[in-house]
Every structure is written in structure tokens, then in C-alpha cells.
mmCIF file of C-alpha atoms and ligand atoms in Angstrom:
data_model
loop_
_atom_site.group_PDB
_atom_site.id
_atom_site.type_symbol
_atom_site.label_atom_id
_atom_site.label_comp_id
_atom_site.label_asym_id
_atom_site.label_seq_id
_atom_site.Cartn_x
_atom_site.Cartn_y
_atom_site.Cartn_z
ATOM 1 C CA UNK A 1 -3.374 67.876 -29.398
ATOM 2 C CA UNK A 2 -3.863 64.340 -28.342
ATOM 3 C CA UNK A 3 -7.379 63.288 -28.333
ATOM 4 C CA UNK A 4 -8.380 60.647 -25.648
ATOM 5 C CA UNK A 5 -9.684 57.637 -25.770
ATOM 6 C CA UNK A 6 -13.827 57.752 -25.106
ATOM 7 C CA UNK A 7 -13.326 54.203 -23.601
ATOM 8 C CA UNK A 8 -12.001 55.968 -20.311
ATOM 9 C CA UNK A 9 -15.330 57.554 -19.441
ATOM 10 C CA UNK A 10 -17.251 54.332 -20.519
ATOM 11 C CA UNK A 11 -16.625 50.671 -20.145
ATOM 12 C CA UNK A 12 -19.876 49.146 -21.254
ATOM 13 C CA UNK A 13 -18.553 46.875 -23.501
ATOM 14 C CA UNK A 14 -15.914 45.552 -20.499
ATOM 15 C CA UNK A 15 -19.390 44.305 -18.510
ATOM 16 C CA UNK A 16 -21.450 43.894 -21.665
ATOM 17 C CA UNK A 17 -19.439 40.997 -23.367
ATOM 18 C CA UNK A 18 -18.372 37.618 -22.266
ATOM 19 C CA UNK A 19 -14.841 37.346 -22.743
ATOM 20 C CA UNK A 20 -13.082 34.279 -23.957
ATOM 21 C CA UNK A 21 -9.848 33.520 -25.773
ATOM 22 C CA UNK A 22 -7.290 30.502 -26.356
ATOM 23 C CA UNK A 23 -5.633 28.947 -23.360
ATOM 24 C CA UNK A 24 -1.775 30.511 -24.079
ATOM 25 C CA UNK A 25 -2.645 34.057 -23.749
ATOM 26 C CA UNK A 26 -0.476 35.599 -21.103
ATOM 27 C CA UNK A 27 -3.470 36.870 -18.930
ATOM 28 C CA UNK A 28 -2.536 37.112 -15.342
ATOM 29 C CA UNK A 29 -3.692 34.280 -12.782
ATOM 30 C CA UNK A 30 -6.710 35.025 -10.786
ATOM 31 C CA UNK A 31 -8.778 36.900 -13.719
ATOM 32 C CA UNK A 32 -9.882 34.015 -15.460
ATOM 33 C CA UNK A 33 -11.321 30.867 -15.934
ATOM 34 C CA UNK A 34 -10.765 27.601 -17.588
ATOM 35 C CA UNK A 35 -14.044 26.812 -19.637
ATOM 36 C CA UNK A 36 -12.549 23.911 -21.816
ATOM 37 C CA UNK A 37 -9.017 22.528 -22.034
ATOM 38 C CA UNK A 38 -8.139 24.944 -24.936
ATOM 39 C CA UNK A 39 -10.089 28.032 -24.063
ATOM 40 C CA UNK A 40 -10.156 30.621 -20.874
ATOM 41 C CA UNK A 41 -12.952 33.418 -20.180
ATOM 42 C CA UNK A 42 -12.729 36.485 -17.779
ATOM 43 C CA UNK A 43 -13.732 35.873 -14.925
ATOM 44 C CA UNK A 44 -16.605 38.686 -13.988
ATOM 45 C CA UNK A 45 -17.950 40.400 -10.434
ATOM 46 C CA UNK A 46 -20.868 42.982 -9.599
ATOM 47 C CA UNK A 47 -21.050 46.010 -9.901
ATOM 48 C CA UNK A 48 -23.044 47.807 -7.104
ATOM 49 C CA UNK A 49 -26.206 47.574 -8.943
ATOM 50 C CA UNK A 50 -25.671 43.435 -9.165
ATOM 51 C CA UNK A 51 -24.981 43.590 -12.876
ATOM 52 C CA UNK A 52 -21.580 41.740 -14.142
ATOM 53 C CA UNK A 53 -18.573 43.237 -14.987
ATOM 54 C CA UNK A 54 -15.234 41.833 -15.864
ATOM 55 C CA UNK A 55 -13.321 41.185 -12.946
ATOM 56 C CA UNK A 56 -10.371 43.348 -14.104
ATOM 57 C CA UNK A 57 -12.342 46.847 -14.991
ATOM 58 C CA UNK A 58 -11.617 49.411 -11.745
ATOM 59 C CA UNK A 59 -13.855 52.743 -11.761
ATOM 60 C CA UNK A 60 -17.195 53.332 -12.724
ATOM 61 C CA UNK A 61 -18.821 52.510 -16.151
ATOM 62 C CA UNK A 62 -20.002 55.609 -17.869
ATOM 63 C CA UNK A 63 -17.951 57.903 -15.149
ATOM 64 C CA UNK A 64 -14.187 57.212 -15.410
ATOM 65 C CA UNK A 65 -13.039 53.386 -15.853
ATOM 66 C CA UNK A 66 -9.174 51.858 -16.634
ATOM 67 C CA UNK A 67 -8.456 48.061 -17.288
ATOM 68 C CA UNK A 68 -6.265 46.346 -14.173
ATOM 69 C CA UNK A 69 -4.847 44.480 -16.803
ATOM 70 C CA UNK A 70 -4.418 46.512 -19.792
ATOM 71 C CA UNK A 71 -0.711 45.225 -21.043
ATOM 72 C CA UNK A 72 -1.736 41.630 -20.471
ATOM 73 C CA UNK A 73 -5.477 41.628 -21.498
ATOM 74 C CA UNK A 74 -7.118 39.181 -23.995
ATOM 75 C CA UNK A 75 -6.754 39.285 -27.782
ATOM 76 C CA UNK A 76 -10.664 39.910 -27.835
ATOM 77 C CA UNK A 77 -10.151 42.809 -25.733
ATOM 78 C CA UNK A 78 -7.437 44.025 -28.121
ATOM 79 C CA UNK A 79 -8.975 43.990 -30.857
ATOM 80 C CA UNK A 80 -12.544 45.335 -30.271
ATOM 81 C CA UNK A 81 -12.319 49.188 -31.563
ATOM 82 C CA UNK A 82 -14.425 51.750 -30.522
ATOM 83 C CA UNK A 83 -17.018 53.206 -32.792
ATOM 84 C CA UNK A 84 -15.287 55.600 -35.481
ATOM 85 C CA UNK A 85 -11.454 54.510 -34.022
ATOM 86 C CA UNK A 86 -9.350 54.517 -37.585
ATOM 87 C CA UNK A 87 -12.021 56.877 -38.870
ATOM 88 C CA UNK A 88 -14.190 53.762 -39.759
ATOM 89 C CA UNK A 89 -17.756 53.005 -39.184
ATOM 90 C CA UNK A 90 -19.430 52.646 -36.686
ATOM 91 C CA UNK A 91 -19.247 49.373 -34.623
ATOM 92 C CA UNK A 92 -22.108 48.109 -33.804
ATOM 93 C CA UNK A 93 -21.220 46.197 -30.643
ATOM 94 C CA UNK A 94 -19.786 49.751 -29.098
ATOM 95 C CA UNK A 95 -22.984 51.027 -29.767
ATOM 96 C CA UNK A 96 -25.361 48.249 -28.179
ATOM 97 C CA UNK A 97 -23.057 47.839 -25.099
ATOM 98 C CA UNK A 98 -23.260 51.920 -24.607
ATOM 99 C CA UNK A 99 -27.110 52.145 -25.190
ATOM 100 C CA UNK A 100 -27.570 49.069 -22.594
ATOM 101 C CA UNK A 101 -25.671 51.194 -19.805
ATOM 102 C CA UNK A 102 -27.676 54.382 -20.664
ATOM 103 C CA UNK A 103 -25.376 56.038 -23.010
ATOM 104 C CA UNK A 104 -25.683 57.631 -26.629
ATOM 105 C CA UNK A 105 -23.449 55.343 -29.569
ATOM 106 C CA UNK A 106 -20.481 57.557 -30.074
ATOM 107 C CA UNK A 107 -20.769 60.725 -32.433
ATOM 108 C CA UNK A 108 -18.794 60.499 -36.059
ATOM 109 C CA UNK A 109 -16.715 63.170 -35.831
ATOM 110 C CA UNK A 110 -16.625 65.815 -38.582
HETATM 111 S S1 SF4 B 201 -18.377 50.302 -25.378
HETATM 112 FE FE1 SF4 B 201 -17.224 51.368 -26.980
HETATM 113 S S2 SF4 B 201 -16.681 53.395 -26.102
HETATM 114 FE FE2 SF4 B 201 -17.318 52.045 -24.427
HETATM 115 S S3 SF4 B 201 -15.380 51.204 -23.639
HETATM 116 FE FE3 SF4 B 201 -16.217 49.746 -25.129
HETATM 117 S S4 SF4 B 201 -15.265 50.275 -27.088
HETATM 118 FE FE4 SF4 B 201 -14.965 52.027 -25.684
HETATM 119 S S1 SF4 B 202 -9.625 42.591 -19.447
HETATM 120 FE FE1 SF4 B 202 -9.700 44.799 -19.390
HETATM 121 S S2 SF4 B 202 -10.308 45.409 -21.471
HETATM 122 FE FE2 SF4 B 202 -10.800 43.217 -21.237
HETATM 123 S S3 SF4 B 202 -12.965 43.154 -20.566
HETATM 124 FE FE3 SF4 B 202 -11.669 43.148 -18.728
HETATM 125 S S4 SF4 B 202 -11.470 45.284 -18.106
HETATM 126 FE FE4 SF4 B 202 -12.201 45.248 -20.223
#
């Protein structure tokens, strides 16, 4: 049975966390910005309730959320894991960006 991802009901971390990563990464034009000559950063938006979000995350955080970019996101984005994914521990960052949109850190599974 394939288990899915808790990231598609949540999102925090997509509107928690600035976003920046060097200048070659294949991120489509129009989602970024340049912040120095060797570095970009996501470019963000509001959500309804005024508070940022990356410009790329479609749905609603902590409802049902996808990434409008998810083959040609950032390395960052890559490479932050969930709390428990690869049976590790927890990840702290998961856990602060969940609690700051209302919702519990992540259960370890048994
Ligand atoms: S905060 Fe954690 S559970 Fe939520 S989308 Fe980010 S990595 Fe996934
Ligand atoms: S690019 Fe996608 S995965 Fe990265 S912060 Fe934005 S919505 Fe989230």
C-alpha cells in the first residue's frame, strides 16, 4: 500500500521559510528573485489571511496543497524532509513551521 506524503495536506514549511539557492538552478522565470549576483530567493504572495507564502504553492496550507513547480523547484526545497521521512528523527523545522500554522509536529509512526 503506498503511503502518502503528509506534505499534501500541509505546506507550512512552503510559507514558513525563506527560500534561497545559487543562481544556476533551473527554477522557472517569474518565481524568483535575484538577491545578489550569485544567489536567487522565491519570490512569495499572500495568502488570504495576508501572511506570505511562496509564490509557487497552489491550495490551502493545512487543507490540501501541491508545488506549481515541483520538477524544477530549489535544491533547499529538495532536500528539506519531513519529520520521520527515512524513518529518522524528527526535524525540527517540520515541526516549528506546522505548530506556527496551527498544526500538531507529525506522529513517529510505530
Ligand atoms: S512542514 Fe513538514 S509536513 Fe508540512 S509540508 Fe513541510 S515538510 Fe511536509
Ligand atoms: S518551490 Fe514548491 S516546494 Fe519550494 S517553497 Fe515553493 S511551493 Fe514549496
Amino acid at each position: 500500500m503506498k503511503i502518502l506524503s503528509p506534505c499534501l495536506d500541509c505546506g507550512a514549511c512552503c510559507a514558513r521559510f525563506r527560500i534561497s539557492y545559487y543562481w544556476d538552478e533551473k527554477v522557472p522565470e517569474g518565481f524568483f528573485h535575484e538577491t545578489t549576483p550569485m544567489f536567487r530567493s522565491l519570490k512569495s504572495k499572500k495568502d488570504p489571511e495576508g501572511r506570505p507564502r511562496c509564490n509557487a504553492l497552489q491550495g490551502i496550507i493545512g487543507t490540501e496543497v501541491s508545488c506549481g513547480i515541483y520538477e524544477n523547484r530549489p535544491s533547499p526545497c529538495r532536500d528539506f524532509k519531513h519529520s520521520y521521512e527515512d524513518g529518522g528523527p524528527s526535524e525540527p523545522r517540520c515541526d516549528e513551521a506546522r505548530l506556527k500554522f496551527g498544526m500538531k509536529p507529525l506522529p513517529v509512526p510505530m
